[in-house]
C-alpha cells in the first residue's frame, strides 16, 4: 500500500510517499519515515489521520502497534497521514532521574558544607537535630523517587520532549535550593521536639503509603507500559482517585509541620496546585471512560485528591 505523509500545513513531507506491504503496521511506517529523513526517529513522530477543514474534532492519533489497514477506511491502496515533529525526545527515566538528582545533591550541600560563609555568616553554625533529620527525610524522599523511576514505574509513553528536562530541573532544583537555604540557615529557629517528631513521623508514614500506591499503579500496566486505563483499587484508591498524589501532598505537610519555613509551605502549595490539576483531569477521564454503558463498569463515587475538600 502507498502512504502519503503530509505536514499539518498540507505540504508533502516525503515526495512520492512511501510504499509498504499490506500487512505493515504504523510502527513500520515510522521506521520508514526515519529511514528516509534520518532526523525524525519514531519517538519524535506523531502521526494522525487528516480532519476536515473547519472541523473541531481532535485528530485521531495512530497507534504504533496497529495495522495501517485499520486506518485506511476501506481503501487499502492509499492512506494519507499527517506528520508532526514532536522535537528531540528523552526517555521518562532520564527525565525523572535528572529532575530528582538535583534536590538530592543540592540539599545536603547546604546542610553539611559551610556555604553560608558566602552569604556573610562567618560564625560557627549550630546544627539543630531537626535540621539533620530534615536532611535525612529529604534525601530519603528523592532517593525513593529515583529508585521508583527505575524499578517501579511503568510508563504509557516511551519518551518526553527534551525541553521538559530543563523545565522540570528548573522547578525541582530551584525549590530544592530555596528550601534547603532556609531550613539549614544559621538563624533558623527549630520547633519543639514533640512537633518535629510528629511531623516527620506523619510524613514518613505518607512516604511509605505513597510507595505502596505506586506499586498498585504499577500492577495496572503490563511491563511494556500498555494495558489501557483501568479503575485503580485497593488501599487508599478505594476512597480517592489519585491516592498517590494525596500521599505526596501530605508527606510535604508532615515535612512542613516539622520544619516550619515559608519556603517549604510555598513549595507544598505549588506542588499541591499542580497535582490537583492532574488529579481533576484523571478523575474526569476515568469517569468518562467508565460510564457504565455498553457493558463498561461504572466508575465508583470517590474523592478526587484531598478528602474531605476535593
PDB file of C-alpha atoms in Angstrom:
ATOM      1  CA  UNK A   1       0.000   0.000   0.000  1.00  0.00           C
ATOM      2  CA  UNK A   2       1.058   3.600  -0.569  1.00  0.00           C
ATOM      3  CA  UNK A   3       1.192   6.057   2.316  1.00  0.00           C
ATOM      4  CA  UNK A   4       1.266   9.808   1.726  1.00  0.00           C
ATOM      5  CA  UNK A   5       2.877  11.680   4.606  1.00  0.00           C
ATOM      6  CA  UNK A   6       1.958  15.373   4.822  1.00  0.00           C
ATOM      7  CA  UNK A   7       2.675  18.089   7.360  1.00  0.00           C
ATOM      8  CA  UNK A   8      -0.100  19.928   9.196  1.00  0.00           C
ATOM      9  CA  UNK A   9       0.132  22.704   6.586  1.00  0.00           C
ATOM     10  CA  UNK A  10      -0.639  20.145   3.867  1.00  0.00           C
ATOM     11  CA  UNK A  11       2.878  20.051   2.421  1.00  0.00           C
ATOM     12  CA  UNK A  12       4.166  16.627   1.406  1.00  0.00           C
ATOM     13  CA  UNK A  13       6.907  15.529   3.795  1.00  0.00           C
ATOM     14  CA  UNK A  14       8.261  12.744   1.585  1.00  0.00           C
ATOM     15  CA  UNK A  15       7.963  13.233  -2.153  1.00  0.00           C
ATOM     16  CA  UNK A  16       6.064  10.395  -3.775  1.00  0.00           C
ATOM     17  CA  UNK A  17       5.010   8.858  -0.460  1.00  0.00           C
ATOM     18  CA  UNK A  18       6.136   5.508   0.944  1.00  0.00           C
ATOM     19  CA  UNK A  19       5.383   2.059  -0.440  1.00  0.00           C
ATOM     20  CA  UNK A  20       4.720  -0.564   2.266  1.00  0.00           C
ATOM     21  CA  UNK A  21       3.407  -4.095   2.456  1.00  0.00           C
ATOM     22  CA  UNK A  22      -0.315  -4.518   3.022  1.00  0.00           C
ATOM     23  CA  UNK A  23       0.484  -6.105   6.383  1.00  0.00           C
ATOM     24  CA  UNK A  24       2.596  -3.109   7.544  1.00  0.00           C
ATOM     25  CA  UNK A  25       1.954  -1.542  10.932  1.00  0.00           C
ATOM     26  CA  UNK A  26       2.136   2.097  11.995  1.00  0.00           C
ATOM     27  CA  UNK A  27       5.486   1.233  13.592  1.00  0.00           C
ATOM     28  CA  UNK A  28       6.766   0.063  10.196  1.00  0.00           C
ATOM     29  CA  UNK A  29       5.683   3.380   8.722  1.00  0.00           C
ATOM     30  CA  UNK A  30       7.528   5.294  11.430  1.00  0.00           C
ATOM     31  CA  UNK A  31      10.689   3.300  10.767  1.00  0.00           C
ATOM     32  CA  UNK A  32      10.332   4.006   7.053  1.00  0.00           C
ATOM     33  CA  UNK A  33       9.967   7.754   7.720  1.00  0.00           C
ATOM     34  CA  UNK A  34      13.064   7.625   9.930  1.00  0.00           C
ATOM     35  CA  UNK A  35      14.998   5.808   7.206  1.00  0.00           C
ATOM     36  CA  UNK A  36      14.062   8.438   4.635  1.00  0.00           C
ATOM     37  CA  UNK A  37      14.570  11.512   6.835  1.00  0.00           C
ATOM     38  CA  UNK A  38      17.218  10.352   9.386  1.00  0.00           C
ATOM     39  CA  UNK A  39      16.243  13.238  11.681  1.00  0.00           C
ATOM     40  CA  UNK A  40      12.768  12.077  12.662  1.00  0.00           C
ATOM     41  CA  UNK A  41      13.236   8.922  14.727  1.00  0.00           C
ATOM     42  CA  UNK A  42       9.987   7.092  15.687  1.00  0.00           C
ATOM     43  CA  UNK A  43       9.525   8.565  19.168  1.00  0.00           C
ATOM     44  CA  UNK A  44       9.837  12.034  17.666  1.00  0.00           C
ATOM     45  CA  UNK A  45       6.914  11.442  15.312  1.00  0.00           C
ATOM     46  CA  UNK A  46       3.217  11.917  15.884  1.00  0.00           C
ATOM     47  CA  UNK A  47       1.052  10.551  13.079  1.00  0.00           C
ATOM     48  CA  UNK A  48      -2.654  11.369  12.853  1.00  0.00           C
ATOM     49  CA  UNK A  49      -5.467  10.978  10.380  1.00  0.00           C
ATOM     50  CA  UNK A  50      -6.487  14.092   8.420  1.00  0.00           C
ATOM     51  CA  UNK A  51      -9.512  16.056   9.609  1.00  0.00           C
ATOM     52  CA  UNK A  52     -11.913  18.068   7.523  1.00  0.00           C
ATOM     53  CA  UNK A  53     -11.116  21.798   7.278  1.00  0.00           C
ATOM     54  CA  UNK A  54     -13.034  23.728   9.915  1.00  0.00           C
ATOM     55  CA  UNK A  55     -13.747  20.616  11.954  1.00  0.00           C
ATOM     56  CA  UNK A  56     -13.420  20.966  15.713  1.00  0.00           C
ATOM     57  CA  UNK A  57     -12.751  17.272  16.190  1.00  0.00           C
ATOM     58  CA  UNK A  58      -9.383  16.272  17.554  1.00  0.00           C
ATOM     59  CA  UNK A  59      -7.326  14.257  15.055  1.00  0.00           C
ATOM     60  CA  UNK A  60      -7.071  10.528  15.761  1.00  0.00           C
ATOM     61  CA  UNK A  61      -3.518   9.571  16.737  1.00  0.00           C
ATOM     62  CA  UNK A  62      -2.267   6.394  15.055  1.00  0.00           C
ATOM     63  CA  UNK A  63      -1.362   3.549  17.414  1.00  0.00           C
ATOM     64  CA  UNK A  64       2.115   2.252  16.570  1.00  0.00           C
ATOM     65  CA  UNK A  65       1.076  -1.373  17.167  1.00  0.00           C
ATOM     66  CA  UNK A  66      -1.937  -1.317  14.854  1.00  0.00           C
ATOM     67  CA  UNK A  67      -2.013  -2.238  11.186  1.00  0.00           C
ATOM     68  CA  UNK A  68      -2.185   0.599   8.683  1.00  0.00           C
ATOM     69  CA  UNK A  69      -5.141  -1.144   7.058  1.00  0.00           C
ATOM     70  CA  UNK A  70      -7.224  -0.384  10.135  1.00  0.00           C
ATOM     71  CA  UNK A  71      -6.907   3.324   9.282  1.00  0.00           C
ATOM     72  CA  UNK A  72      -7.393   3.057   5.521  1.00  0.00           C
ATOM     73  CA  UNK A  73     -11.211   3.374   5.695  1.00  0.00           C
ATOM     74  CA  UNK A  74     -11.756   0.557   3.201  1.00  0.00           C
ATOM     75  CA  UNK A  75      -9.199   1.851   0.705  1.00  0.00           C
ATOM     76  CA  UNK A  76      -6.225  -0.466   1.028  1.00  0.00           C
ATOM     77  CA  UNK A  77      -4.224   1.159  -1.765  1.00  0.00           C
ATOM     78  CA  UNK A  78      -3.585   4.665  -0.456  1.00  0.00           C
ATOM     79  CA  UNK A  79      -3.523   6.216   3.015  1.00  0.00           C
ATOM     80  CA  UNK A  80      -2.797   9.819   3.940  1.00  0.00           C
ATOM     81  CA  UNK A  81      -1.384  10.604   7.376  1.00  0.00           C
ATOM     82  CA  UNK A  82      -0.477  13.910   8.958  1.00  0.00           C
ATOM     83  CA  UNK A  83       3.001  14.202  10.451  1.00  0.00           C
ATOM     84  CA  UNK A  84       4.003  16.359  13.415  1.00  0.00           C
ATOM     85  CA  UNK A  85       7.558  16.718  14.696  1.00  0.00           C
ATOM     86  CA  UNK A  86       7.478  16.393  18.495  1.00  0.00           C
ATOM     87  CA  UNK A  87      11.033  17.677  18.773  1.00  0.00           C
ATOM     88  CA  UNK A  88      14.043  15.995  20.422  1.00  0.00           C
ATOM     89  CA  UNK A  89      12.945  13.336  22.907  1.00  0.00           C
ATOM     90  CA  UNK A  90      14.358  11.701  26.034  1.00  0.00           C
ATOM     91  CA  UNK A  91      13.116   8.693  27.958  1.00  0.00           C
ATOM     92  CA  UNK A  92      10.951   9.358  31.008  1.00  0.00           C
ATOM     93  CA  UNK A  93      13.506   7.601  33.169  1.00  0.00           C
ATOM     94  CA  UNK A  94      16.159  10.079  32.014  1.00  0.00           C
ATOM     95  CA  UNK A  95      13.804  12.993  32.661  1.00  0.00           C
ATOM     96  CA  UNK A  96      12.873  11.871  36.179  1.00  0.00           C
ATOM     97  CA  UNK A  97      16.430  10.914  37.093  1.00  0.00           C
ATOM     98  CA  UNK A  98      17.827  14.367  36.410  1.00  0.00           C
ATOM     99  CA  UNK A  99      14.932  16.291  37.950  1.00  0.00           C
ATOM    100  CA  UNK A 100      15.234  14.271  41.196  1.00  0.00           C
ATOM    101  CA  UNK A 101      19.028  14.164  41.243  1.00  0.00           C
ATOM    102  CA  UNK A 102      19.270  17.923  41.702  1.00  0.00           C
ATOM    103  CA  UNK A 103      17.357  18.179  45.009  1.00  0.00           C
ATOM    104  CA  UNK A 104      19.070  15.020  46.268  1.00  0.00           C
ATOM    105  CA  UNK A 105      22.509  16.588  45.765  1.00  0.00           C
ATOM    106  CA  UNK A 106      21.746  20.249  46.490  1.00  0.00           C
ATOM    107  CA  UNK A 107      20.068  19.855  49.878  1.00  0.00           C
ATOM    108  CA  UNK A 108      22.997  18.097  51.688  1.00  0.00           C
ATOM    109  CA  UNK A 109      25.364  20.779  50.396  1.00  0.00           C
ATOM    110  CA  UNK A 110      23.516  23.392  52.448  1.00  0.00           C
ATOM    111  CA  UNK A 111      23.410  21.098  55.462  1.00  0.00           C
ATOM    112  CA  UNK A 112      26.957  19.749  55.561  1.00  0.00           C
ATOM    113  CA  UNK A 113      29.137  22.364  53.840  1.00  0.00           C
ATOM    114  CA  UNK A 114      29.945  25.901  55.064  1.00  0.00           C
ATOM    115  CA  UNK A 115      28.063  27.594  52.226  1.00  0.00           C
ATOM    116  CA  UNK A 116      26.597  30.294  54.468  1.00  0.00           C
ATOM    117  CA  UNK A 117      30.007  31.942  54.704  1.00  0.00           C
ATOM    118  CA  UNK A 118      29.403  33.074  51.130  1.00  0.00           C
ATOM    119  CA  UNK A 119      26.233  34.790  52.384  1.00  0.00           C
ATOM    120  CA  UNK A 120      28.026  36.767  55.098  1.00  0.00           C
ATOM    121  CA  UNK A 121      27.632  34.433  58.115  1.00  0.00           C
ATOM    122  CA  UNK A 122      31.156  33.909  59.491  1.00  0.00           C
ATOM    123  CA  UNK A 123      30.296  32.391  62.881  1.00  0.00           C
ATOM    124  CA  UNK A 124      30.257  28.657  63.512  1.00  0.00           C
ATOM    125  CA  UNK A 125      26.820  27.317  62.652  1.00  0.00           C
ATOM    126  CA  UNK A 126      24.865  25.380  65.282  1.00  0.00           C
ATOM    127  CA  UNK A 127      23.087  22.440  63.666  1.00  0.00           C
ATOM    128  CA  UNK A 128      19.848  21.501  65.408  1.00  0.00           C
ATOM    129  CA  UNK A 129      18.622  17.867  65.411  1.00  0.00           C
ATOM    130  CA  UNK A 130      15.524  18.815  63.411  1.00  0.00           C
ATOM    131  CA  UNK A 131      17.769  20.147  60.621  1.00  0.00           C
ATOM    132  CA  UNK A 132      19.683  16.873  60.447  1.00  0.00           C
ATOM    133  CA  UNK A 133      16.505  14.785  60.401  1.00  0.00           C
ATOM    134  CA  UNK A 134      15.054  17.113  57.765  1.00  0.00           C
ATOM    135  CA  UNK A 135      18.099  16.350  55.600  1.00  0.00           C
ATOM    136  CA  UNK A 136      17.599  12.598  56.101  1.00  0.00           C
ATOM    137  CA  UNK A 137      13.888  12.909  55.322  1.00  0.00           C
ATOM    138  CA  UNK A 138      14.523  14.972  52.193  1.00  0.00           C
ATOM    139  CA  UNK A 139      17.228  12.665  50.836  1.00  0.00           C
ATOM    140  CA  UNK A 140      15.154   9.563  51.568  1.00  0.00           C
ATOM    141  CA  UNK A 141      12.260  11.047  49.579  1.00  0.00           C
ATOM    142  CA  UNK A 142      14.278  11.831  46.452  1.00  0.00           C
ATOM    143  CA  UNK A 143      16.312   8.622  46.633  1.00  0.00           C
ATOM    144  CA  UNK A 144      12.984   6.767  46.807  1.00  0.00           C
ATOM    145  CA  UNK A 145      11.730   8.678  43.781  1.00  0.00           C
ATOM    146  CA  UNK A 146      14.813   7.756  41.740  1.00  0.00           C
ATOM    147  CA  UNK A 147      14.551   4.084  42.722  1.00  0.00           C
ATOM    148  CA  UNK A 148      10.843   4.083  41.809  1.00  0.00           C
ATOM    149  CA  UNK A 149      11.708   5.608  38.447  1.00  0.00           C
ATOM    150  CA  UNK A 150      13.982   2.703  37.533  1.00  0.00           C
ATOM    151  CA  UNK A 151      12.339  -0.220  39.333  1.00  0.00           C
ATOM    152  CA  UNK A 152       8.641   0.562  39.903  1.00  0.00           C
ATOM    153  CA  UNK A 153       7.078   2.961  37.408  1.00  0.00           C
ATOM    154  CA  UNK A 154       5.743   1.723  34.096  1.00  0.00           C
ATOM    155  CA  UNK A 155       5.305   4.497  31.548  1.00  0.00           C
ATOM    156  CA  UNK A 156       2.495   4.586  28.996  1.00  0.00           C
ATOM    157  CA  UNK A 157       4.615   6.889  26.798  1.00  0.00           C
ATOM    158  CA  UNK A 158       8.202   5.975  25.997  1.00  0.00           C
ATOM    159  CA  UNK A 159       9.584   9.489  25.754  1.00  0.00           C
ATOM    160  CA  UNK A 160       9.105  13.118  26.703  1.00  0.00           C
ATOM    161  CA  UNK A 161      10.261  16.307  24.912  1.00  0.00           C
ATOM    162  CA  UNK A 162      13.846  17.240  25.763  1.00  0.00           C
ATOM    163  CA  UNK A 163      12.657  20.725  26.748  1.00  0.00           C
ATOM    164  CA  UNK A 164      10.834  19.162  29.719  1.00  0.00           C
ATOM    165  CA  UNK A 165      14.184  18.194  31.240  1.00  0.00           C
ATOM    166  CA  UNK A 166      15.199  21.848  31.520  1.00  0.00           C
ATOM    167  CA  UNK A 167      11.755  22.972  32.721  1.00  0.00           C
ATOM    168  CA  UNK A 168      11.431  20.249  35.356  1.00  0.00           C
ATOM    169  CA  UNK A 169      15.020  20.615  36.544  1.00  0.00           C
ATOM    170  CA  UNK A 170      14.491  24.359  36.953  1.00  0.00           C
ATOM    171  CA  UNK A 171      11.429  23.668  39.097  1.00  0.00           C
ATOM    172  CA  UNK A 172      12.892  20.945  41.330  1.00  0.00           C
ATOM    173  CA  UNK A 173      16.435  22.255  41.621  1.00  0.00           C
ATOM    174  CA  UNK A 174      15.330  25.827  42.397  1.00  0.00           C
ATOM    175  CA  UNK A 175      12.849  24.755  45.060  1.00  0.00           C
ATOM    176  CA  UNK A 176      15.446  22.347  46.483  1.00  0.00           C
ATOM    177  CA  UNK A 177      17.945  25.175  46.959  1.00  0.00           C
ATOM    178  CA  UNK A 178      15.225  27.564  48.198  1.00  0.00           C
ATOM    179  CA  UNK A 179      14.026  25.205  50.944  1.00  0.00           C
ATOM    180  CA  UNK A 180      17.498  23.946  51.871  1.00  0.00           C
ATOM    181  CA  UNK A 181      18.735  27.513  52.322  1.00  0.00           C
ATOM    182  CA  UNK A 182      16.072  28.378  54.910  1.00  0.00           C
ATOM    183  CA  UNK A 183      15.808  25.070  56.767  1.00  0.00           C
ATOM    184  CA  UNK A 184      19.596  24.941  57.291  1.00  0.00           C
ATOM    185  CA  UNK A 185      20.069  28.665  57.878  1.00  0.00           C
ATOM    186  CA  UNK A 186      22.279  29.711  60.848  1.00  0.00           C
ATOM    187  CA  UNK A 187      19.407  31.830  62.187  1.00  0.00           C
ATOM    188  CA  UNK A 188      16.850  29.037  61.884  1.00  0.00           C
ATOM    189  CA  UNK A 189      14.648  28.610  64.967  1.00  0.00           C
ATOM    190  CA  UNK A 190      13.549  24.993  65.486  1.00  0.00           C
ATOM    191  CA  UNK A 191      10.077  23.936  66.589  1.00  0.00           C
ATOM    192  CA  UNK A 192       9.583  21.835  69.694  1.00  0.00           C
ATOM    193  CA  UNK A 193      10.956  18.292  69.731  1.00  0.00           C
ATOM    194  CA  UNK A 194       7.443  16.860  70.006  1.00  0.00           C
ATOM    195  CA  UNK A 195       6.264  18.826  66.970  1.00  0.00           C
ATOM    196  CA  UNK A 196       9.104  17.794  64.676  1.00  0.00           C
ATOM    197  CA  UNK A 197       8.804  14.170  65.734  1.00  0.00           C
ATOM    198  CA  UNK A 198       5.084  14.223  64.958  1.00  0.00           C
ATOM    199  CA  UNK A 199       5.714  15.958  61.626  1.00  0.00           C
ATOM    200  CA  UNK A 200       8.429  13.577  60.453  1.00  0.00           C
ATOM    201  CA  UNK A 201       6.539  10.539  61.761  1.00  0.00           C
ATOM    202  CA  UNK A 202       3.392  11.519  59.873  1.00  0.00           C
ATOM    203  CA  UNK A 203       5.418  12.392  56.772  1.00  0.00           C
ATOM    204  CA  UNK A 204       7.293   9.088  56.804  1.00  0.00           C
ATOM    205  CA  UNK A 205       4.007   7.198  57.054  1.00  0.00           C
ATOM    206  CA  UNK A 206       2.801   9.118  53.999  1.00  0.00           C
ATOM    207  CA  UNK A 207       6.020   8.352  52.112  1.00  0.00           C
ATOM    208  CA  UNK A 208       5.598   4.623  52.717  1.00  0.00           C
ATOM    209  CA  UNK A 209       1.924   4.865  51.727  1.00  0.00           C
ATOM    210  CA  UNK A 210       2.951   6.717  48.577  1.00  0.00           C
ATOM    211  CA  UNK A 211       5.350   3.891  47.691  1.00  0.00           C
ATOM    212  CA  UNK A 212       2.574   1.318  48.114  1.00  0.00           C
ATOM    213  CA  UNK A 213       0.269   3.410  45.914  1.00  0.00           C
ATOM    214  CA  UNK A 214       2.910   3.342  43.190  1.00  0.00           C
ATOM    215  CA  UNK A 215       3.135  -0.440  43.484  1.00  0.00           C
ATOM    216  CA  UNK A 216      -0.638  -0.706  42.983  1.00  0.00           C
ATOM    217  CA  UNK A 217      -0.488   1.586  39.944  1.00  0.00           C
ATOM    218  CA  UNK A 218       2.387  -0.444  38.510  1.00  0.00           C
ATOM    219  CA  UNK A 219       0.268  -3.578  38.636  1.00  0.00           C
ATOM    220  CA  UNK A 220      -2.377  -1.923  36.454  1.00  0.00           C
ATOM    221  CA  UNK A 221       0.030  -1.912  33.499  1.00  0.00           C
ATOM    222  CA  UNK A 222       1.897  -4.625  31.680  1.00  0.00           C
ATOM    223  CA  UNK A 223       5.728  -4.483  31.705  1.00  0.00           C
ATOM    224  CA  UNK A 224       5.703  -2.759  28.290  1.00  0.00           C
ATOM    225  CA  UNK A 225       3.621   0.075  29.767  1.00  0.00           C
ATOM    226  CA  UNK A 226       0.436  -0.883  27.930  1.00  0.00           C
ATOM    227  CA  UNK A 227      -2.828  -2.142  29.344  1.00  0.00           C
ATOM    228  CA  UNK A 228      -5.054   0.870  28.795  1.00  0.00           C
ATOM    229  CA  UNK A 229      -6.877   2.785  31.500  1.00  0.00           C
ATOM    230  CA  UNK A 230      -8.179   0.744  34.402  1.00  0.00           C
ATOM    231  CA  UNK A 231     -10.001   1.621  37.601  1.00  0.00           C
ATOM    232  CA  UNK A 232      -7.390   1.714  40.385  1.00  0.00           C
ATOM    233  CA  UNK A 233      -8.442  -0.138  43.511  1.00  0.00           C
ATOM    234  CA  UNK A 234      -7.073  -1.286  46.822  1.00  0.00           C
ATOM    235  CA  UNK A 235      -5.734   0.618  49.828  1.00  0.00           C
ATOM    236  CA  UNK A 236      -6.484   4.372  49.605  1.00  0.00           C
ATOM    237  CA  UNK A 237      -7.602   4.052  45.979  1.00  0.00           C
ATOM    238  CA  UNK A 238     -10.897   2.683  47.275  1.00  0.00           C
ATOM    239  CA  UNK A 239     -11.794   6.176  48.504  1.00  0.00           C
ATOM    240  CA  UNK A 240      -9.554   8.549  46.480  1.00  0.00           C
ATOM    241  CA  UNK A 241      -8.978   8.576  42.721  1.00  0.00           C
ATOM    242  CA  UNK A 242      -5.410   9.881  42.966  1.00  0.00           C
ATOM    243  CA  UNK A 243      -4.208   8.440  46.263  1.00  0.00           C
ATOM    244  CA  UNK A 244      -0.626   8.683  45.026  1.00  0.00           C
ATOM    245  CA  UNK A 245      -0.948  12.473  44.785  1.00  0.00           C
ATOM    246  CA  UNK A 246      -2.785  12.623  48.114  1.00  0.00           C
ATOM    247  CA  UNK A 247       0.055  10.891  49.957  1.00  0.00           C
ATOM    248  CA  UNK A 248       2.606  13.025  48.092  1.00  0.00           C
ATOM    249  CA  UNK A 249       0.947  16.233  49.286  1.00  0.00           C
ATOM    250  CA  UNK A 250       0.538  15.066  52.869  1.00  0.00           C
ATOM    251  CA  UNK A 251       4.148  13.925  53.128  1.00  0.00           C
ATOM    252  CA  UNK A 252       5.172  17.529  52.450  1.00  0.00           C
ATOM    253  CA  UNK A 253       2.635  18.693  55.009  1.00  0.00           C
ATOM    254  CA  UNK A 254       4.459  16.462  57.503  1.00  0.00           C
ATOM    255  CA  UNK A 255       7.815  17.911  56.459  1.00  0.00           C
ATOM    256  CA  UNK A 256       6.499  21.448  56.974  1.00  0.00           C
ATOM    257  CA  UNK A 257       4.953  20.667  60.357  1.00  0.00           C
ATOM    258  CA  UNK A 258       8.436  19.581  61.436  1.00  0.00           C
ATOM    259  CA  UNK A 259      10.452  22.402  59.839  1.00  0.00           C
ATOM    260  CA  UNK A 260       8.081  25.397  59.668  1.00  0.00           C
ATOM    261  CA  UNK A 261       9.545  27.553  56.893  1.00  0.00           C
ATOM    262  CA  UNK A 262       7.759  29.809  54.418  1.00  0.00           C
ATOM    263  CA  UNK A 263       9.826  28.283  51.600  1.00  0.00           C
ATOM    264  CA  UNK A 264       8.591  24.799  52.473  1.00  0.00           C
ATOM    265  CA  UNK A 265       4.957  25.860  52.591  1.00  0.00           C
ATOM    266  CA  UNK A 266       5.261  27.700  49.261  1.00  0.00           C
ATOM    267  CA  UNK A 267       6.612  24.523  47.683  1.00  0.00           C
ATOM    268  CA  UNK A 268       3.793  22.449  49.212  1.00  0.00           C
ATOM    269  CA  UNK A 269       1.108  24.839  47.920  1.00  0.00           C
ATOM    270  CA  UNK A 270       2.588  24.998  44.403  1.00  0.00           C
ATOM    271  CA  UNK A 271       3.035  21.215  44.240  1.00  0.00           C
ATOM    272  CA  UNK A 272      -0.499  20.654  45.553  1.00  0.00           C
ATOM    273  CA  UNK A 273      -1.885  23.002  42.897  1.00  0.00           C
ATOM    274  CA  UNK A 274      -0.077  21.164  40.092  1.00  0.00           C
ATOM    275  CA  UNK A 275      -1.122  17.720  41.331  1.00  0.00           C
ATOM    276  CA  UNK A 276      -4.715  18.859  41.849  1.00  0.00           C
ATOM    277  CA  UNK A 277      -4.942  19.826  38.164  1.00  0.00           C
ATOM    278  CA  UNK A 278      -3.544  16.404  37.197  1.00  0.00           C
ATOM    279  CA  UNK A 279      -5.958  14.664  39.551  1.00  0.00           C
ATOM    280  CA  UNK A 280      -9.019  16.516  38.239  1.00  0.00           C
ATOM    281  CA  UNK A 281      -8.069  15.632  34.656  1.00  0.00           C
ATOM    282  CA  UNK A 282      -7.561  11.970  35.536  1.00  0.00           C
ATOM    283  CA  UNK A 283     -10.802  11.824  37.525  1.00  0.00           C
ATOM    284  CA  UNK A 284     -12.786  13.267  34.597  1.00  0.00           C
ATOM    285  CA  UNK A 285     -11.100  10.871  32.168  1.00  0.00           C
ATOM    286  CA  UNK A 286     -11.852   7.784  34.266  1.00  0.00           C
ATOM    287  CA  UNK A 287     -15.474   8.831  34.815  1.00  0.00           C
ATOM    288  CA  UNK A 288     -15.880   9.344  31.063  1.00  0.00           C
ATOM    289  CA  UNK A 289     -14.264   6.019  30.159  1.00  0.00           C
ATOM    290  CA  UNK A 290     -16.126   4.012  32.796  1.00  0.00           C
ATOM    291  CA  UNK A 291     -19.638   5.410  32.401  1.00  0.00           C
ATOM    292  CA  UNK A 292     -21.498   2.152  32.991  1.00  0.00           C
ATOM    293  CA  UNK A 293     -22.689   1.976  29.354  1.00  0.00           C
ATOM    294  CA  UNK A 294     -22.157  -0.770  26.756  1.00  0.00           C
ATOM    295  CA  UNK A 295     -21.092  -3.262  29.392  1.00  0.00           C
ATOM    296  CA  UNK A 296     -18.433  -0.990  30.886  1.00  0.00           C
ATOM    297  CA  UNK A 297     -18.185  -0.767  34.674  1.00  0.00           C
ATOM    298  CA  UNK A 298     -19.326   2.489  36.239  1.00  0.00           C
ATOM    299  CA  UNK A 299     -16.633   4.475  37.992  1.00  0.00           C
ATOM    300  CA  UNK A 300     -17.412   4.476  41.730  1.00  0.00           C
ATOM    301  CA  UNK A 301     -18.054   7.646  43.689  1.00  0.00           C
ATOM    302  CA  UNK A 302     -14.724   8.782  45.163  1.00  0.00           C
ATOM    303  CA  UNK A 303     -12.897  11.836  46.372  1.00  0.00           C
ATOM    304  CA  UNK A 304     -10.580  13.253  43.708  1.00  0.00           C
ATOM    305  CA  UNK A 305      -7.445  14.009  45.700  1.00  0.00           C
ATOM    306  CA  UNK A 306      -7.925  15.691  49.083  1.00  0.00           C
ATOM    307  CA  UNK A 307     -10.685  14.336  51.343  1.00  0.00           C
ATOM    308  CA  UNK A 308     -12.822  15.937  52.639  1.00  0.00           C
ATOM    309  CA  UNK A 309     -12.236  19.026  50.460  1.00  0.00           C
ATOM    310  CA  UNK A 310     -11.977  17.686  46.909  1.00  0.00           C
TER     311      UNK A 310
END
